[in-house]
Coordinates of C-alpha atoms and ligand atoms in Angstrom, one line a residue:
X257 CA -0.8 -13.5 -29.6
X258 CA -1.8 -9.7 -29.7
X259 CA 0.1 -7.1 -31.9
X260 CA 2.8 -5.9 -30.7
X261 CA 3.0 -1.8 -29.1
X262 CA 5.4 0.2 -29.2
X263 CA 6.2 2.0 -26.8
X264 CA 9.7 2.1 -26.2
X265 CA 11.9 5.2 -25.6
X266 CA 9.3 6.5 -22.7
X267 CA 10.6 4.3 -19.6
X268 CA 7.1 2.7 -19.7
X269 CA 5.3 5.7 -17.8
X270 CA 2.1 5.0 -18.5
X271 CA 2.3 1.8 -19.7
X272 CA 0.4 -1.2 -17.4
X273 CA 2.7 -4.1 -17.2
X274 CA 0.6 -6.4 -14.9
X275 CA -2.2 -6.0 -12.2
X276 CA -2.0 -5.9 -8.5
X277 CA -4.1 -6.1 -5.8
X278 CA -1.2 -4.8 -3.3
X279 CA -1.5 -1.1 -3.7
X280 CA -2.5 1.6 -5.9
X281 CA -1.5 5.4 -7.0
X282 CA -3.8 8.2 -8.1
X283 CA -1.3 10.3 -9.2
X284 CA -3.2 13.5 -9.8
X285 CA -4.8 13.6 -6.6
X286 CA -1.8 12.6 -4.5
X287 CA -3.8 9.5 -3.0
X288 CA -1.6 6.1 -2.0
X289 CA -3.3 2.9 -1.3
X290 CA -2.1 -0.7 0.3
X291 CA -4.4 -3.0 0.7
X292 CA -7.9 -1.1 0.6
X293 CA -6.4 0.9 2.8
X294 CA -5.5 4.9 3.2
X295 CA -1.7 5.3 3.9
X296 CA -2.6 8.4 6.0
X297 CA -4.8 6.0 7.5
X298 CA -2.3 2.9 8.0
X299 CA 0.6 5.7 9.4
X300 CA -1.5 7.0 11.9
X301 CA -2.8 4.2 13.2
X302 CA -1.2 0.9 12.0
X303 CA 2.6 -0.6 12.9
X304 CA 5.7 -1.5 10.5
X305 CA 5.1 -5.1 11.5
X306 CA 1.2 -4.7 11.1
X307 CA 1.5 -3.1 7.7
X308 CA 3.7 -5.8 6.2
X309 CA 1.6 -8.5 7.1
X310 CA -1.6 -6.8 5.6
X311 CA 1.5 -6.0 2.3
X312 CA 2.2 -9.5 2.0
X313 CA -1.7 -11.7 3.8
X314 CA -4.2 -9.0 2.1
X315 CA -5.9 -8.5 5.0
X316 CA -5.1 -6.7 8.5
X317 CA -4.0 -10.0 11.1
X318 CA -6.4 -10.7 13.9
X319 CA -5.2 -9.9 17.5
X320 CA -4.0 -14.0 17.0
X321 CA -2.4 -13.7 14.2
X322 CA -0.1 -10.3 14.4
X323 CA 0.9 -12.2 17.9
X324 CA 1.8 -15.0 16.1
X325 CA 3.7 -12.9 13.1
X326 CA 5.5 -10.3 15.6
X327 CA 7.1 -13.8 17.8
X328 CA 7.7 -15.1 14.1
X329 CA 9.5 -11.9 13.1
X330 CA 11.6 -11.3 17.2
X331 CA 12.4 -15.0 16.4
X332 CA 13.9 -14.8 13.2
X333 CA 16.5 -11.3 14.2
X334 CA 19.3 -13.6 14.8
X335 CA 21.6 -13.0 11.6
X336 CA 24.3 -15.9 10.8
X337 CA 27.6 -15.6 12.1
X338 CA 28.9 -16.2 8.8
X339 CA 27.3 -12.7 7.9
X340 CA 29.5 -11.3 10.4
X341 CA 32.3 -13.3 9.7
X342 CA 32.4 -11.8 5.8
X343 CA 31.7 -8.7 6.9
X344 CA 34.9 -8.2 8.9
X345 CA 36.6 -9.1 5.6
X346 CA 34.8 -6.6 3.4
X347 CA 37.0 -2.7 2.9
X348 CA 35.4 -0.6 5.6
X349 CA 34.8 2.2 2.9
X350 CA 32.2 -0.3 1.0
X351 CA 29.3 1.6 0.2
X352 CA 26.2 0.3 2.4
X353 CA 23.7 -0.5 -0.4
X354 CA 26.3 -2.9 -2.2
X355 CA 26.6 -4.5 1.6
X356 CA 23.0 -4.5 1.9
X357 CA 23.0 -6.1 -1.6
X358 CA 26.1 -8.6 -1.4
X359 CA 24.1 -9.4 1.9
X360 CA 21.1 -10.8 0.3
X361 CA 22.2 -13.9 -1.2
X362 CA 24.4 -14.3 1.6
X363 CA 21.6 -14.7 3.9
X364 CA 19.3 -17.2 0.6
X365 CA 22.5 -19.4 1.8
X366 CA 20.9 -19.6 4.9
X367 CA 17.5 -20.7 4.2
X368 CA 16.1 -23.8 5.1
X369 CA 13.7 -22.9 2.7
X370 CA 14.9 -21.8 0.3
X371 CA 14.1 -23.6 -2.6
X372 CA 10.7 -24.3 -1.7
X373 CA 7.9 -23.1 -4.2
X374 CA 5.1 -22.9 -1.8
X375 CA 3.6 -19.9 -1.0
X376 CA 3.9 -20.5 2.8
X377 CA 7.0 -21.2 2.5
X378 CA 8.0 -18.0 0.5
X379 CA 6.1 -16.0 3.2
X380 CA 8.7 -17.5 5.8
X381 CA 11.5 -16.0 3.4
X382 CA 9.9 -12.6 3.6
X383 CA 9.5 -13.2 7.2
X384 CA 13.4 -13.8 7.5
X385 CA 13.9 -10.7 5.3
X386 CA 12.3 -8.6 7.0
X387 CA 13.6 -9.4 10.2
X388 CA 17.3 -9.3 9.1
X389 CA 17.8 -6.4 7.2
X390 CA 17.8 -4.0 10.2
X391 CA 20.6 -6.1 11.5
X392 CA 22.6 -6.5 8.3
X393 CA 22.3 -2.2 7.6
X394 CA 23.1 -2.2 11.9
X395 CA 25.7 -4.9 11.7
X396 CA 27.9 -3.1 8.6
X397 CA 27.8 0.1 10.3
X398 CA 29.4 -1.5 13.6
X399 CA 31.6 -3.6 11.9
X400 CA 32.9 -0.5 9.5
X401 CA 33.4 1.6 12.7
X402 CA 35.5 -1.1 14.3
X403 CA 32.7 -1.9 16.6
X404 CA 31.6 -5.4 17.4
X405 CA 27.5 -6.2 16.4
X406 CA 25.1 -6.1 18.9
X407 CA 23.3 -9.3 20.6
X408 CA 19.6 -9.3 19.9
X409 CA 17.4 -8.4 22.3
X410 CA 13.4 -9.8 22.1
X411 CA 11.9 -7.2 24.3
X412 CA 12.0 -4.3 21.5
X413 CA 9.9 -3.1 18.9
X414 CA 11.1 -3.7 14.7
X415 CA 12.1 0.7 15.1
X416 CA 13.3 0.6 18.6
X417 CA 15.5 -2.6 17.8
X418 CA 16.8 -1.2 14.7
X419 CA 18.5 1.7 17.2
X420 CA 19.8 -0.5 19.7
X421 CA 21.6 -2.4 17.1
X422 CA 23.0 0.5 15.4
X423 CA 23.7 2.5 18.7
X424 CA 23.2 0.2 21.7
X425 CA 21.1 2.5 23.4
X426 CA 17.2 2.3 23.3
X427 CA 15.4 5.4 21.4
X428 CA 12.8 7.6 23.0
X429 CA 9.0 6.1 22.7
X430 CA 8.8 9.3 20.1
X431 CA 11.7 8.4 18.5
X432 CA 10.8 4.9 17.8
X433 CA 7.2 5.7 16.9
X434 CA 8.1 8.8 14.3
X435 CA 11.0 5.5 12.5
X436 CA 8.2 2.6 12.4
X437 CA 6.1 5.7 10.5
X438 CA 9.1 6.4 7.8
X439 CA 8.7 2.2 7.6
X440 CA 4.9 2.1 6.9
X441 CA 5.3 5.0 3.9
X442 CA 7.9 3.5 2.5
X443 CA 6.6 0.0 2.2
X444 CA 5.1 -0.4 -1.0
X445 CA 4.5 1.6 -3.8
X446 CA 3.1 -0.1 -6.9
X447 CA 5.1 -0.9 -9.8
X448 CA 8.6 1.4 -9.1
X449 CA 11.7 0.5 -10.1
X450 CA 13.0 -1.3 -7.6
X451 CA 9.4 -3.6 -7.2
X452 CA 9.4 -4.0 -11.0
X453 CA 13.3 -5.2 -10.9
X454 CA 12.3 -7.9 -8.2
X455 CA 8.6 -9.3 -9.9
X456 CA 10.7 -9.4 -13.4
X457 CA 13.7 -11.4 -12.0
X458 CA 11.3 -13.9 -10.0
X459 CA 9.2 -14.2 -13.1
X460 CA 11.6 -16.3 -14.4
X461 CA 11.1 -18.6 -11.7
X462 CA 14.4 -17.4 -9.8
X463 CA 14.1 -17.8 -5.9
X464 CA 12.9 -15.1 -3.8
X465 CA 16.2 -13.5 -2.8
X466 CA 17.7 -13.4 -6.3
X467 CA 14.4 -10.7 -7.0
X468 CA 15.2 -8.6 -3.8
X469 CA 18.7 -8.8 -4.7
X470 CA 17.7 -7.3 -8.0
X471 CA 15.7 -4.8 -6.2
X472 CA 18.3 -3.1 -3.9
X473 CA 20.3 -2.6 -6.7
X474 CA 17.3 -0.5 -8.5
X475 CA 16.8 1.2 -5.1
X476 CA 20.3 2.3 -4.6
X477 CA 20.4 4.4 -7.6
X478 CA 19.9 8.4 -7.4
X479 CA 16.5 8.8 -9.4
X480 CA 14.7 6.2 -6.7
X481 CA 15.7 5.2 -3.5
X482 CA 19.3 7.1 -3.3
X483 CA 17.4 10.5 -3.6
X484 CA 17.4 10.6 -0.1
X485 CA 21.2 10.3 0.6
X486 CA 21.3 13.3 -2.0
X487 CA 19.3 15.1 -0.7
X488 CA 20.9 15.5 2.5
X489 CA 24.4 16.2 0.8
X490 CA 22.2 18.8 -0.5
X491 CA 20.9 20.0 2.6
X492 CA 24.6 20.4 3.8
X493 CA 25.9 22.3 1.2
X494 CA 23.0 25.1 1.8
X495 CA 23.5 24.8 5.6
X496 CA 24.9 28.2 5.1
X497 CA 23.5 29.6 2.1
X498 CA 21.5 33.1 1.9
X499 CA 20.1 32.6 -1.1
X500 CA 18.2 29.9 -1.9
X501 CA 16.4 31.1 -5.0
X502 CA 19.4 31.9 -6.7
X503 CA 20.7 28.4 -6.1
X504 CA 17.4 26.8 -7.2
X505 CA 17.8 29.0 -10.2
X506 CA 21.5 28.2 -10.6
X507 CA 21.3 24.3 -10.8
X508 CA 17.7 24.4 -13.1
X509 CA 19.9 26.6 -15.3
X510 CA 22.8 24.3 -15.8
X511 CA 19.9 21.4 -16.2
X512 CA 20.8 19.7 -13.0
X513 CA 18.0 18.1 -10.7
X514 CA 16.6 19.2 -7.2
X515 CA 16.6 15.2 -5.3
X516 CA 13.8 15.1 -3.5
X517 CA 11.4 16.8 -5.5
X518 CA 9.0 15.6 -8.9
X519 CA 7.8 11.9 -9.2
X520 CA 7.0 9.6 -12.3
X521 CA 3.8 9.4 -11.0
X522 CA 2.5 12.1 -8.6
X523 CA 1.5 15.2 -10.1
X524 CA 0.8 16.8 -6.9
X525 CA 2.5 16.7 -3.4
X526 CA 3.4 13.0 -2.8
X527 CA 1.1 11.8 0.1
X528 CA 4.0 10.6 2.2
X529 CA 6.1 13.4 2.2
X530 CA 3.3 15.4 3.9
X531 CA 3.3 13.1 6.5
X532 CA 7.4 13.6 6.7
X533 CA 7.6 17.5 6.3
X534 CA 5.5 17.5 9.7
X535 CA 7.6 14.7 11.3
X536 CA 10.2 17.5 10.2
X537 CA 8.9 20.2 12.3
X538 CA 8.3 18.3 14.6
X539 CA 11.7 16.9 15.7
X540 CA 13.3 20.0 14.6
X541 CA 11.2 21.6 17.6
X542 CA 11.5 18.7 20.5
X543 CA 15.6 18.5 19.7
X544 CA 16.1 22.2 18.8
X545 CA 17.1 21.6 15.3
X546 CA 14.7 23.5 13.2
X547 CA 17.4 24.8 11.3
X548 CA 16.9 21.6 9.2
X549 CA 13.3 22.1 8.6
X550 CA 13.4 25.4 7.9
X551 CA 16.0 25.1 5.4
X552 CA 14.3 21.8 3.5
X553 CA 10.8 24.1 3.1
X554 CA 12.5 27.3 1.5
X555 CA 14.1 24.8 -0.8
X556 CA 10.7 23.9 -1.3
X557 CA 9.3 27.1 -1.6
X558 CA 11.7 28.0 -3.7
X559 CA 11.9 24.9 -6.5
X560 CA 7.8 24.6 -6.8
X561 CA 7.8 28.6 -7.4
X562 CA 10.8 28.2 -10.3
X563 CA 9.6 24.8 -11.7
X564 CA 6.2 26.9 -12.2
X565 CA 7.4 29.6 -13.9
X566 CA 9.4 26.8 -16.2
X567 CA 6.6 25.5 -16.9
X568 CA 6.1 22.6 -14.8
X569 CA 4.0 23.0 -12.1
X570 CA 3.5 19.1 -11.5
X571 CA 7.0 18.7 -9.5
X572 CA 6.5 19.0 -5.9
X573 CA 8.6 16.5 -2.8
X574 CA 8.6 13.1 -3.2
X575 CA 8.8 11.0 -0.3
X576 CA 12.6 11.4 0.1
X577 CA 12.6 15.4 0.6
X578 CA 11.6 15.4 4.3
X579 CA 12.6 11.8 5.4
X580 CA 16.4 13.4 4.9
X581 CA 16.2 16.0 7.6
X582 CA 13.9 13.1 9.6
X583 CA 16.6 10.4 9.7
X584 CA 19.1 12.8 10.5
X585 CA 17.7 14.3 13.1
X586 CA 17.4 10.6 14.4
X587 CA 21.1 10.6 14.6
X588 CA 21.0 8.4 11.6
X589 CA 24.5 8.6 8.8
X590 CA 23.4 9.4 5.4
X591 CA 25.0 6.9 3.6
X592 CA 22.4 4.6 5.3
X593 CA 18.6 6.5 4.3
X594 CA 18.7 4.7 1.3
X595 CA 19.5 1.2 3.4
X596 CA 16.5 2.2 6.0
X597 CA 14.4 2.5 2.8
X598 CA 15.3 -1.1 1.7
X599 CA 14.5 -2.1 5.3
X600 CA 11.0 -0.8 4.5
X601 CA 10.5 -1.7 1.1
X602 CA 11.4 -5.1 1.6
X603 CA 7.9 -5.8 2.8
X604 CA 6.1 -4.6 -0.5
X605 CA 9.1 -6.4 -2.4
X606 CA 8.1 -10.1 -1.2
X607 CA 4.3 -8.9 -1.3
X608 CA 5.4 -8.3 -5.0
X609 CA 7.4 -11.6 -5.7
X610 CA 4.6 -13.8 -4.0
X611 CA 1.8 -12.1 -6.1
X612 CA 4.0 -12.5 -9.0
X613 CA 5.1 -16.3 -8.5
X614 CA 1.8 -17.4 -7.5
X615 CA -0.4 -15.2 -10.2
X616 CA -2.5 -13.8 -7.8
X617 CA -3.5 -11.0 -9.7
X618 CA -3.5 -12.6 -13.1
X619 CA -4.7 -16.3 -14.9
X620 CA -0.8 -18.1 -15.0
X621 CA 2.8 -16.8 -14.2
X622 CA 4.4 -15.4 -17.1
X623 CA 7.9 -14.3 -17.8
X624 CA 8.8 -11.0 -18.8
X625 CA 10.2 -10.8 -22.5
X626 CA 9.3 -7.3 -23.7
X627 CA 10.9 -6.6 -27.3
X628 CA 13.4 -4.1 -28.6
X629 CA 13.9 -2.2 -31.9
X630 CA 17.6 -3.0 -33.4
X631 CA 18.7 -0.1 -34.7
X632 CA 22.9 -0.7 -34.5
X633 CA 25.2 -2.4 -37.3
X634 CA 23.3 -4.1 -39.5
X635 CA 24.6 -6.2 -43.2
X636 CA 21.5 -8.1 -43.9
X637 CA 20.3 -11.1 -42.6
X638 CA 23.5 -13.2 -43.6
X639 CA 25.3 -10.4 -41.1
X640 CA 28.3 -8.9 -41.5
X641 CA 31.8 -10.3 -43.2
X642 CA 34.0 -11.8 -40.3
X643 CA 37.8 -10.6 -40.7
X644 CA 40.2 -12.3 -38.2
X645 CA 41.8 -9.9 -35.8
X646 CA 45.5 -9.7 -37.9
X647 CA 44.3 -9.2 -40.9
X648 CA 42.3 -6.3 -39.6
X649 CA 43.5 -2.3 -39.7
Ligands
COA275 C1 11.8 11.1 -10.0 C2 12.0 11.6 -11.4 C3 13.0 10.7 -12.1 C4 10.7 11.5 -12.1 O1 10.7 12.2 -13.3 P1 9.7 12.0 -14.5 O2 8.4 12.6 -14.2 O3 9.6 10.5 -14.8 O4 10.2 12.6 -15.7 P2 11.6 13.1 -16.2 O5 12.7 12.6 -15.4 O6 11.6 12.8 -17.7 O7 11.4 14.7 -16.0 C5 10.5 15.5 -16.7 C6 11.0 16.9 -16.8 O8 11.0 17.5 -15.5 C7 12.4 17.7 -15.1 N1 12.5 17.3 -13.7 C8 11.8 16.4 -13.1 N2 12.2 16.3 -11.8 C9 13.2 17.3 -11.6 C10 14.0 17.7 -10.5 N3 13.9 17.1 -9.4 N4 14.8 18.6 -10.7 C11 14.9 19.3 -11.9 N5 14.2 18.9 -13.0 C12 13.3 17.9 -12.8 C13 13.3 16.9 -16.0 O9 14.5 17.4 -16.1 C14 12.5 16.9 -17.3 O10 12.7 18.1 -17.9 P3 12.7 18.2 -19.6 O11 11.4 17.7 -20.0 O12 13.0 19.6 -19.8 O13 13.8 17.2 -20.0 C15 12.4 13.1 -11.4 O14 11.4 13.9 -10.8 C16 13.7 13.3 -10.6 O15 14.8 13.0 -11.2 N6 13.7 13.7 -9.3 C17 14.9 13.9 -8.5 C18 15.3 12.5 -8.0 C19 14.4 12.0 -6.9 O16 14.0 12.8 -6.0 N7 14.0 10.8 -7.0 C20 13.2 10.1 -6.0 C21 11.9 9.8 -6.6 S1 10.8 9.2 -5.4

């Protein structure tokens, strides 16, 4: 057994929990990897569908294979009617992270495989995942509006198929493309939160969907994957603001946070949000919106330039500052960015749990069981004189 670190109190930045061979941050230089490969590289030229095979196989699929994986994906849409069924009985006003979340063991009921521990048979759960969650994030926001869910239709792409359920109309070849993009960056990235949250619940030999349950939790909250939904309540509120310095300035002083903008990891512009800020300009042009991208870069402009003169010039966008204005440009609610991230994620999530049920990084499985410091009540180690409740004052 080796000593024991300390290292508590820090949030474990820095600190290497486990290895991967799924993907890999260079913080300083702002470079993201999955697989071996460039996520410049894998957005430019790869698919949603593509990309989480290569997430959760290691390698990119022959033409054979991704045929085989897209038809296993199409074929898997279908969510159970007893999804529905419970969601027409859920308050309309539930927030769509806890549906996304109450969803997931809702949909481990209906697993054939679900308590098999083979690795095939955990890449069919991921399969299932990944095919369903557009439908369940689709699905609530029909159901909420007093709309009945959409049919599934085989013909369309993971993006395109993800409008038509949400809107029953098909999305522009653009449209569709720019959406499977936002799902390659978000797919993976190393050991965050949300990842951690899922490869520390399986690692107690929990099934796959009790980890990813885990993990939309973590994702939901406002430092991770719920920046987004910030950032475009943020973006509203300075719809009509002149000056954006003197906000900036405002909220640093009363030692609130800018969402959207510093990372745990990058100390230099996020890779991804490149990739978004010109999706931003880009949309804002074709649908005459650039008010939206505009107003997201002098936010920008204007948080790197006071974060500087505080000091610290390491906090630049994350990958949530420009997919805000992106999603809702696409017509897309708020409330579900941070669900369309979990659509996304959910590929490097059951990469994550496979490597981690199956050790593929490491010699054997091994729960996690770090250590804490007690530093509460303490009477010795005979502990502390038990008075019953009436005698007590
Ligand atoms: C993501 C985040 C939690 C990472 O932070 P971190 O590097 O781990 O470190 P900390 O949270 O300890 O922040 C370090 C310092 O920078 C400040 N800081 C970091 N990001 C900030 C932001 N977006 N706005 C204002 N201050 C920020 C912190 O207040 C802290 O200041 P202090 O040292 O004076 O207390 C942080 O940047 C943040 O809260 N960002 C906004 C939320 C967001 O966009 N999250 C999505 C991440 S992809």
């Amino acid at each position: 057994m080796s000593e024991a670190v300390s290292v508590k109190n820090i949030g474990l930045r820095g600190v290497k929990v486990a290895d991967t061979k799924i993907s890999f941050i260079d913080g300083e230089q702002g470079i993201l990897i999955y697989r071996g490969f460039r996520i410049e590289e894998l957005a430019r030229e790869s698919s949603f569908i593509e990309t989480a095979y290569l997430l959760l196989r290691g390698a990119l699929p022959s033409k054979k294979e991704m045929d085989s994986f897209t038809r296993q994906i199409v074929e898997a849409r279908n969510l159970p009617e007893f999804v529905y069924e419970s969601f027409r009985r859920w308050p309309k006003q539930s927030q769509p992270m806890d549906v996304v979340q109450a969803s997931i063991p809702l949909l481990a009921m209906a697993d054939p495989d679900l308590l098999e521990e083979t690795r095939e048979a955990n890449v069919r759960k991921a399969i299932r995942l990944i095919a369903r969650l557009p439908q369940i994030v689709a699905g609530w926001h029909r159901i909420r509006n007093g709309l009945d869910p959409l049919p599934v239709n085989d013909r369309l792409s993971h993006a395109a198929h993800f409008f038509w359920q949400l809107n029953g109309t098909e999305p522009d070849e653009e449209m569709a493309r720019d959406l499977d993009t936002c799902l390659i960056l978000h797919a993976d990235h190393t050991f965050n939160a949300s990842t951690f949250a899922c490869r520390e619940v399986v690692s107690t030999r929990a099934h796959m969907y009790a980890g990813v349950a885990a993990g939309v939790g973590a994702l939901s909250g406002s430092l991770h994957g719920g920046a987004n939904a910030e950032v475009m309540k943020m973006l509203m509120e300075l719809e009509s603001e002149r000056d954006i310095p003197g906000w900036v300035k405002g909220q640093l002083d009363q030692g609130k946070r800018i969402m959207g903008m510093g990372h745990a990891v990058y100390r230099t512009t996020d890779p991804r949000a490149m990739f978004l800020k010109e999706m931003t300009q880009r949309l804002g042009k074709k649908l005459g919106q650039e008010k939206w991208s505009k107003l997201s870069e002098e936010i920008e402009e204007a948080s790197v330039k006071e974060f500087e003169k505080r000091g610290k010039p390491a906090i630049k966008p994350n990958v949530d500052f420009y997919s805000a204005p992106v999603y809702h440009m696409m017509g897309i609610p708020a409330d579900l960015f941070t669900p369309i991230f979990a659509m996304s994620r959910i590929a490097g999530w059951c990469a994550h749990i496979i490597e981690e049920k199956f050790a593929e990084a490491q010699d054997k499985p091994m729960l996690y069981r770090p250590s804490t410091e007690y530093i509460g009540n303490y009477c010795g180690l005979m502990g502390c004189t038990y008075e019953p409740v009436t005698e007590r004052r």
